[in-house]
Amino acid sequence: MVIKPRVRGFICTTAHPVGCAREVERQAEVARRRGLPAGPKAALVVGSSMGYGLSSRITAAFGCGAGTLGVFLERPGSEKRTATAGWYNSAAFHRLARESGLWAEGLDGDAFSPEVKQQAVERVRDGLGQVDLVIYSLAAPRRTLADGTVAKSALKPIGETYRNKTLDVESGVVSEVAIEPADHQEIADTVKVMGGEDWQLWVDALEEGGVLAADATTVAYSYIGPELTHSIYRHGTIGRAKDHLEATARRLDERLRRRGGRALVSVNKAVVTQSSSAIPVVPLYISLLFEVMKEKGLHEGCIEQMVRLFGERLYAGGEVALDAEGRIRLDDLEMRADVQSEVQRRWREVASGTISGLADLDGYRSDFLRLFGFAVDGVDYAADVDPVVPLEG
């Protein structure tokens, strides 16, 4: 079939297998060129099919030569519809890894479930023996709990209604959004889905299964962002979940250090992901941020961030530099005073009629489409392609 993007809000319901493969190949080449002198030998990446999780897996494999197990929940293609982008990304990754002589397997299932955790333990034991790096990069909207109830995350402020500018990415219209505050249940559910509880359960399962190396590093990802997004992000329901994640890191680190390991949280830069696209206000902020950082020569995508995380933080030798709260700050360039002051100036001025001169809206749109394999250089989007791609074939 000829596959075109079908965008509905912050989701694209189609994906292009050739475009996804080209993007994975591009990221792998970035990691190869860096040629990291040290790194993991065997990595488990939970949430490995898109965004920072995918780039982490690519960096571990093609930057460090690690064998990898990726855990994700994706849908295969059929004769009538495309697979999800994460399926195509994972299939392309597995092909490249095999061509490079690297061990790589994928586990397609609900990462929150005890069954998938046990399957992962068995895959690691059979294929890698142990893992010395565990990346937790899960970004799911809901979680089925042990009693069968479903917790759903909410993108809401806490305490009072939040009003600010927001952007319709497709039309370029800047308007005001008003978001009502979360109730107690929504806050609790968001922490259940996006906090640190499941990360700890993964570490528990690996340790109990005897497949967590004594000196293993485990890393989860977080975000802080600027003051102008705090009400909807860091001081909202998501921020409450991130607080829980970071508290979990401190407990895990104390525990793992007794056996020679460590647990860390990396605060990463704002990038275009499915998750960030769903948060009101954030796409407008990212569009302004991209324009400013590109003008200053500071812009990074997911793969550049992960290569820097591995090469300059996790495996640079010695103690990892942390902030006062014990976090790696990979958002250091985003949060530079000169960058943020210029973004704030543009935020005050931005409107529907001025956005083209202030923000990188075209860059945001392109990055969004590339998440799904579109707008990738060198791909013939008028050609017929087979939407059925085997995950491990």
Short mmCIF file of C-alpha atoms in Angstrom, two decimals:
data_model
loop_
_atom_site.label_atom_id
_atom_site.label_comp_id
_atom_site.label_asym_id
_atom_site.label_seq_id
_atom_site.Cartn_x
_atom_site.Cartn_y
_atom_site.Cartn_z
CA MET A 1 0.00 0.00 0.00
CA VAL A 2 0.96 3.67 -0.31
CA ILE A 3 1.14 4.95 3.25
CA LYS A 4 0.37 8.55 4.12
CA PRO A 5 0.26 10.21 7.56
CA ARG A 6 -3.16 10.40 9.20
CA VAL A 7 -2.89 12.79 12.11
CA ARG A 8 -5.60 13.07 14.75
CA GLY A 9 -4.72 15.56 17.46
CA PHE A 10 -1.44 14.45 19.00
CA ILE A 11 -1.49 10.94 17.44
CA CYS A 12 -0.69 9.71 13.96
CA THR A 13 -2.72 6.56 13.25
CA THR A 14 -0.41 5.33 10.49
CA ALA A 15 3.32 4.64 10.37
CA HIS A 16 5.77 4.09 7.52
CA PRO A 17 8.07 1.04 7.81
CA VAL A 18 10.76 2.40 5.49
CA GLY A 19 10.80 5.82 7.16
CA CYS A 20 10.98 4.26 10.63
CA ALA A 21 13.86 2.04 9.52
CA ARG A 22 15.76 4.98 8.02
CA GLU A 23 15.41 6.95 11.24
CA VAL A 24 16.68 4.01 13.32
CA GLU A 25 19.61 3.68 10.90
CA ARG A 26 20.36 7.40 11.25
CA GLN A 27 20.40 7.20 15.02
CA ALA A 28 22.60 4.09 14.93
CA GLU A 29 25.10 5.96 12.78
CA VAL A 30 25.18 8.85 15.28
CA ALA A 31 25.95 6.37 18.07
CA ARG A 32 28.61 4.59 15.99
CA ARG A 33 30.36 7.84 15.08
CA ARG A 34 30.66 8.75 18.77
CA GLY A 35 32.41 5.45 19.48
CA LEU A 36 31.94 5.44 23.25
CA PRO A 37 35.07 4.05 24.97
CA ALA A 38 33.11 2.46 27.83
CA GLY A 39 29.57 1.31 28.42
CA PRO A 40 27.29 -1.59 29.32
CA LYS A 41 27.78 -5.14 28.09
CA ALA A 42 24.12 -6.17 28.38
CA ALA A 43 21.14 -3.85 28.69
CA LEU A 44 17.43 -4.17 29.38
CA VAL A 45 15.34 -1.23 28.16
CA VAL A 46 11.76 -1.05 29.42
CA GLY A 47 9.85 1.14 26.98
CA SER A 48 12.34 0.68 24.14
CA SER A 49 10.34 1.31 20.98
CA MET A 50 10.21 5.12 20.71
CA GLY A 51 11.67 8.35 22.07
CA TYR A 52 14.35 8.28 24.72
CA GLY A 53 13.92 4.54 25.31
CA LEU A 54 14.64 3.72 21.66
CA SER A 55 17.63 6.07 21.57
CA SER A 56 18.94 4.52 24.81
CA ARG A 57 18.79 1.06 23.26
CA ILE A 58 20.47 2.30 20.09
CA THR A 59 23.26 3.96 22.10
CA ALA A 60 23.84 0.86 24.22
CA ALA A 61 24.02 -1.38 21.15
CA PHE A 62 25.71 0.66 18.44
CA GLY A 63 27.67 3.02 20.66
CA CYS A 64 28.81 0.46 23.24
CA GLY A 65 28.39 -2.95 21.57
CA ALA A 66 25.91 -4.20 24.17
CA GLY A 67 23.45 -7.02 23.77
CA THR A 68 19.94 -5.71 24.46
CA LEU A 69 16.48 -6.86 25.42
CA GLY A 70 13.74 -4.35 24.62
CA VAL A 71 10.31 -4.41 26.27
CA PHE A 72 7.42 -2.61 24.58
CA LEU A 73 3.72 -2.84 23.78
CA GLU A 74 3.16 -2.40 20.05
CA ARG A 75 0.81 -3.62 17.30
CA PRO A 76 1.93 -5.51 14.19
CA GLY A 77 0.75 -4.57 10.70
CA SER A 78 -1.71 -6.39 8.48
CA GLU A 79 -2.68 -6.26 4.83
CA LYS A 80 -5.19 -3.51 5.66
CA ARG A 81 -3.42 -1.36 8.23
CA THR A 82 0.06 -0.37 9.26
CA ALA A 83 1.83 -1.48 12.38
CA THR A 84 2.55 1.07 15.07
CA ALA A 85 5.72 3.09 14.64
CA GLY A 86 7.26 1.38 17.66
CA TRP A 87 6.83 -2.01 15.99
CA TYR A 88 8.64 -0.84 12.86
CA ASN A 89 11.35 0.83 14.96
CA SER A 90 11.94 -2.36 16.92
CA ALA A 91 11.99 -4.53 13.79
CA ALA A 92 14.56 -2.21 12.20
CA PHE A 93 16.65 -2.23 15.36
CA HIS A 94 16.69 -6.03 15.51
CA ARG A 95 17.74 -6.27 11.87
CA LEU A 96 20.58 -3.79 12.32
CA ALA A 97 21.74 -5.49 15.51
CA ARG A 98 21.90 -8.89 13.83
CA GLU A 99 23.81 -7.42 10.90
CA SER A 100 26.29 -6.02 13.43
CA GLY A 101 26.62 -9.33 15.28
CA LEU A 102 24.84 -8.04 18.39
CA TRP A 103 22.41 -10.05 20.51
CA ALA A 104 18.98 -8.40 20.44
CA GLU A 105 15.50 -9.60 21.30
CA GLY A 106 12.17 -7.90 21.86
CA LEU A 107 9.41 -8.68 24.31
CA ASP A 108 6.03 -7.34 23.17
CA GLY A 109 3.67 -7.12 26.12
CA ASP A 110 2.38 -5.12 29.08
CA ALA A 111 5.50 -4.05 30.97
CA PHE A 112 3.42 -3.43 34.10
CA SER A 113 2.43 -7.10 34.35
CA PRO A 114 4.26 -9.65 36.54
CA GLU A 115 4.11 -12.11 33.63
CA VAL A 116 6.13 -9.88 31.31
CA LYS A 117 8.67 -9.22 34.06
CA GLN A 118 9.13 -12.97 34.53
CA GLN A 119 9.43 -13.50 30.77
CA ALA A 120 12.09 -10.80 30.66
CA VAL A 121 14.03 -12.49 33.47
CA GLU A 122 13.97 -15.74 31.53
CA ARG A 123 15.03 -14.06 28.25
CA VAL A 124 17.94 -12.35 30.00
CA ARG A 125 19.01 -15.57 31.71
CA ASP A 126 18.92 -17.54 28.46
CA GLY A 127 20.43 -14.93 26.16
CA LEU A 128 22.60 -12.56 28.19
CA GLY A 129 23.13 -14.20 31.56
CA GLN A 130 22.83 -10.91 33.42
CA VAL A 131 22.23 -7.25 32.59
CA ASP A 132 24.49 -4.47 33.82
CA LEU A 133 22.23 -1.65 32.62
CA VAL A 134 18.48 -1.28 33.13
CA ILE A 135 16.78 1.69 31.49
CA TYR A 136 13.23 2.49 32.60
CA SER A 137 11.62 4.69 29.96
CA LEU A 138 7.98 3.66 30.12
CA ALA A 139 5.43 6.28 29.06
CA ALA A 140 2.04 4.61 29.24
CA PRO A 141 -1.36 6.28 29.70
CA ARG A 142 -2.80 3.54 31.94
CA ARG A 143 -1.84 0.63 34.16
CA THR A 144 -3.80 -2.46 35.12
CA LEU A 145 -3.20 -3.05 38.83
CA ALA A 146 -2.89 -6.41 40.59
CA ASP A 147 -6.57 -6.35 41.65
CA GLY A 148 -7.69 -5.81 38.06
CA THR A 149 -8.55 -2.11 38.40
CA VAL A 150 -7.16 0.31 35.84
CA ALA A 151 -5.32 3.48 36.84
CA LYS A 152 -5.22 6.23 34.21
CA SER A 153 -2.77 9.10 34.20
CA ALA A 154 -4.09 12.67 33.99
CA LEU A 155 -2.44 15.79 32.57
CA LYS A 156 -3.83 18.30 35.02
CA PRO A 157 -2.76 21.03 37.44
CA ILE A 158 -3.18 20.62 41.18
CA GLY A 159 -5.10 23.04 43.37
CA GLU A 160 -6.52 25.55 40.89
CA THR A 161 -7.48 26.00 37.26
CA TYR A 162 -4.51 26.62 34.99
CA ARG A 163 -4.71 29.14 32.15
CA ASN A 164 -2.00 29.87 29.61
CA LYS A 165 -1.21 29.97 25.93
CA THR A 166 -1.33 26.78 23.92
CA LEU A 167 -0.71 25.81 20.31
CA ASP A 168 -2.67 23.87 17.70
CA VAL A 169 0.35 22.43 15.91
CA GLU A 170 -1.52 21.56 12.72
CA SER A 171 -3.07 25.02 12.17
CA GLY A 172 -0.47 27.15 13.94
CA VAL A 173 -3.19 28.88 15.96
CA VAL A 174 -2.16 30.15 19.40
CA SER A 175 -5.02 30.35 21.89
CA GLU A 176 -5.66 30.20 25.61
CA VAL A 177 -6.35 26.93 27.36
CA ALA A 178 -8.05 26.49 30.73
CA ILE A 179 -7.49 23.18 32.52
CA GLU A 180 -9.42 22.25 35.63
CA PRO A 181 -7.45 20.85 38.58
CA ALA A 182 -7.14 17.14 39.28
CA ASP A 183 -9.00 15.46 42.11
CA HIS A 184 -7.30 13.21 44.67
CA GLN A 185 -8.01 10.03 42.70
CA GLU A 186 -6.54 11.44 39.50
CA ILE A 187 -3.39 12.46 41.35
CA ALA A 188 -3.05 9.02 42.94
CA ASP A 189 -3.68 7.23 39.64
CA THR A 190 -1.09 9.33 37.81
CA VAL A 191 1.50 8.43 40.43
CA LYS A 192 0.56 4.76 40.05
CA VAL A 193 1.06 4.90 36.29
CA MET A 194 4.03 7.27 35.97
CA GLY A 195 5.75 7.12 39.36
CA GLY A 196 8.52 4.82 40.51
CA GLU A 197 6.57 1.82 41.80
CA ASP A 198 6.82 -0.23 38.61
CA TRP A 199 10.49 0.67 38.13
CA GLN A 200 11.21 -0.78 41.57
CA LEU A 201 9.18 -3.90 40.72
CA TRP A 202 11.38 -4.41 37.65
CA VAL A 203 14.55 -4.13 39.71
CA ASP A 204 13.07 -6.50 42.31
CA ALA A 205 12.20 -9.09 39.65
CA LEU A 206 15.65 -8.94 38.03
CA GLU A 207 17.43 -9.16 41.37
CA GLU A 208 15.27 -12.02 42.64
CA GLY A 209 15.75 -13.83 39.33
CA GLY A 210 19.52 -13.62 39.64
CA VAL A 211 19.95 -11.71 36.37
CA LEU A 212 20.93 -8.27 37.72
CA ALA A 213 24.70 -7.85 37.69
CA ALA A 214 26.25 -6.84 41.01
CA ASP A 215 27.54 -3.58 39.55
CA ALA A 216 24.40 -2.84 37.52
CA THR A 217 23.28 0.71 36.78
CA THR A 218 19.58 1.48 36.49
CA VAL A 219 18.33 4.80 35.12
CA ALA A 220 14.86 6.32 34.81
CA TYR A 221 14.03 9.51 32.94
CA SER A 222 12.41 12.68 34.22
CA TYR A 223 11.78 16.26 33.22
CA ILE A 224 11.59 19.58 35.06
CA GLY A 225 11.25 22.33 32.48
CA PRO A 226 10.85 26.08 32.91
CA GLU A 227 8.66 28.00 35.34
CA LEU A 228 6.08 28.76 32.64
CA THR A 229 5.18 25.05 32.28
CA HIS A 230 5.41 24.13 35.96
CA SER A 231 1.71 24.45 36.75
CA ILE A 232 0.74 21.91 34.11
CA TYR A 233 3.87 19.79 34.41
CA ARG A 234 6.23 19.87 37.39
CA HIS A 235 3.65 21.21 39.88
CA GLY A 236 0.83 19.18 38.31
CA THR A 237 -0.13 15.52 38.34
CA ILE A 238 2.83 14.50 36.18
CA GLY A 239 5.22 16.34 38.46
CA ARG A 240 3.78 14.52 41.47
CA ALA A 241 4.54 11.25 39.66
CA LYS A 242 8.08 12.44 38.85
CA ASP A 243 8.61 13.32 42.52
CA HIS A 244 7.70 9.73 43.36
CA LEU A 245 10.03 8.44 40.65
CA GLU A 246 12.92 10.48 42.02
CA ALA A 247 12.23 9.37 45.60
CA THR A 248 12.25 5.77 44.35
CA ALA A 249 15.65 6.39 42.75
CA ARG A 250 17.10 7.46 46.09
CA ARG A 251 15.81 4.32 47.80
CA LEU A 252 16.99 2.04 45.00
CA ASP A 253 20.40 3.72 44.91
CA GLU A 254 20.94 3.15 48.63
CA ARG A 255 20.02 -0.50 48.18
CA LEU A 256 22.01 -1.18 45.00
CA ARG A 257 25.15 0.59 46.20
CA ARG A 258 25.49 -2.08 48.90
CA ARG A 259 26.14 -4.59 46.10
CA GLY A 260 28.22 -2.28 43.88
CA GLY A 261 25.43 -0.89 41.69
CA ARG A 262 23.60 2.41 41.44
CA ALA A 263 20.19 3.91 40.59
CA LEU A 264 19.89 7.30 38.96
CA VAL A 265 17.36 9.68 37.44
CA SER A 266 18.33 11.65 34.36
CA VAL A 267 16.47 14.90 33.77
CA ASN A 268 16.43 15.20 29.99
CA LYS A 269 15.78 18.01 27.54
CA ALA A 270 12.33 18.69 26.11
CA VAL A 271 11.88 16.92 22.76
CA VAL A 272 8.94 16.04 20.54
CA THR A 273 7.45 12.73 21.68
CA GLN A 274 3.97 11.27 21.71
CA SER A 275 3.82 12.07 25.42
CA SER A 276 4.98 15.69 25.19
CA SER A 277 2.64 16.35 22.26
CA ALA A 278 -0.31 15.47 24.48
CA ILE A 279 0.45 18.07 27.16
CA PRO A 280 -1.24 21.47 26.64
CA VAL A 281 1.21 24.42 26.54
CA VAL A 282 4.24 22.15 26.00
CA PRO A 283 4.20 22.05 22.16
CA LEU A 284 4.24 25.86 22.08
CA TYR A 285 7.13 25.97 24.55
CA ILE A 286 9.07 23.33 22.58
CA SER A 287 8.55 25.20 19.31
CA LEU A 288 9.99 28.37 20.84
CA LEU A 289 12.78 26.46 22.56
CA PHE A 290 13.85 24.71 19.36
CA GLU A 291 14.15 28.00 17.49
CA VAL A 292 16.27 29.54 20.24
CA MET A 293 18.52 26.52 20.73
CA LYS A 294 19.04 26.08 16.98
CA GLU A 295 20.01 29.74 16.65
CA LYS A 296 22.56 29.23 19.43
CA GLY A 297 23.85 25.92 18.05
CA LEU A 298 22.71 24.03 21.15
CA HIS A 299 19.88 21.87 19.84
CA GLU A 300 19.85 18.12 20.54
CA GLY A 301 17.41 15.36 19.69
CA CYS A 302 16.89 12.10 21.58
CA ILE A 303 19.93 10.31 20.19
CA GLU A 304 22.30 13.22 20.84
CA GLN A 305 21.02 13.39 24.41
CA MET A 306 21.49 9.67 25.01
CA VAL A 307 24.97 9.60 23.50
CA ARG A 308 25.87 12.46 25.85
CA LEU A 309 24.27 10.67 28.81
CA PHE A 310 26.32 7.52 28.22
CA GLY A 311 29.55 9.19 27.14
CA GLU A 312 29.73 12.17 29.48
CA ARG A 313 27.77 10.99 32.51
CA LEU A 314 27.17 7.28 33.08
CA TYR A 315 30.41 5.87 31.65
CA ALA A 316 32.81 8.81 31.81
CA GLY A 317 34.66 7.38 34.82
CA GLY A 318 34.47 8.48 38.44
CA GLU A 319 31.39 9.75 40.24
CA VAL A 320 28.53 11.08 38.13
CA ALA A 321 27.89 14.81 38.57
CA LEU A 322 24.49 15.32 40.21
CA ASP A 323 22.39 18.31 41.23
CA ALA A 324 21.36 19.08 44.82
CA GLU A 325 18.47 16.61 44.54
CA GLY A 326 20.74 13.80 43.33
CA ARG A 327 19.70 13.95 39.64
CA ILE A 328 21.71 13.95 36.43
CA ARG A 329 20.92 17.21 34.63
CA LEU A 330 21.06 16.49 30.92
CA ASP A 331 18.75 19.48 30.43
CA ASP A 332 21.66 21.81 31.24
CA LEU A 333 21.70 23.41 27.78
CA GLU A 334 17.92 23.88 27.71
CA MET A 335 17.97 25.54 31.12
CA ARG A 336 20.85 27.91 30.42
CA ALA A 337 19.91 31.42 31.55
CA ASP A 338 20.40 32.96 28.10
CA VAL A 339 18.22 30.30 26.48
CA GLN A 340 15.39 30.60 28.98
CA SER A 341 15.37 34.40 29.03
CA GLU A 342 14.99 34.46 25.25
CA VAL A 343 12.24 31.82 25.31
CA GLN A 344 10.37 33.84 27.94
CA ARG A 345 10.67 36.99 25.84
CA ARG A 346 9.22 35.20 22.84
CA TRP A 347 6.49 33.62 24.97
CA ARG A 348 5.21 37.06 25.91
CA GLU A 349 5.09 38.09 22.23
CA VAL A 350 3.87 34.90 20.56
CA ALA A 351 0.41 34.82 18.99
CA SER A 352 -1.13 33.27 15.90
CA GLY A 353 0.08 36.15 13.74
CA THR A 354 3.64 36.21 15.08
CA ILE A 355 4.48 32.56 15.66
CA SER A 356 6.25 32.04 12.32
CA GLY A 357 8.90 34.58 13.24
CA LEU A 358 9.39 33.39 16.81
CA ALA A 359 9.07 29.60 16.86
CA ASP A 360 10.31 26.63 14.90
CA LEU A 361 6.85 25.34 14.05
CA ASP A 362 8.06 23.59 10.89
CA GLY A 363 10.75 21.82 12.91
CA TYR A 364 8.20 20.70 15.48
CA ARG A 365 5.89 19.35 12.78
CA SER A 366 8.76 17.51 11.07
CA ASP A 367 9.94 15.97 14.33
CA PHE A 368 6.39 14.84 15.09
CA LEU A 369 5.98 13.20 11.69
CA ARG A 370 9.39 11.52 11.96
CA LEU A 371 8.16 9.77 15.10
CA PHE A 372 5.95 7.77 12.74
CA GLY A 373 8.39 7.38 9.87
CA PHE A 374 7.25 10.35 7.79
CA ALA A 375 9.22 13.44 6.68
CA VAL A 376 12.38 11.32 6.60
CA ASP A 377 14.92 12.30 3.93
CA GLY A 378 15.44 9.81 1.12
CA VAL A 379 12.14 7.94 1.47
CA ASP A 380 9.80 7.64 -1.53
CA TYR A 381 6.40 8.14 0.07
CA ALA A 382 4.61 7.56 -3.24
CA ALA A 383 5.93 3.99 -3.48
CA ASP A 384 4.01 0.88 -2.53
CA VAL A 385 5.35 -0.75 0.64
CA ASP A 386 4.42 -3.87 2.56
CA PRO A 387 2.96 -2.90 5.96
CA VAL A 388 3.63 -6.39 7.34
CA VAL A 389 7.14 -6.44 8.82
CA PRO A 390 8.24 -9.30 11.10
CA LEU A 391 9.57 -8.19 14.46
CA GLU A 392 12.47 -10.64 14.57
CA GLY A 393 12.61 -11.79 10.93
#
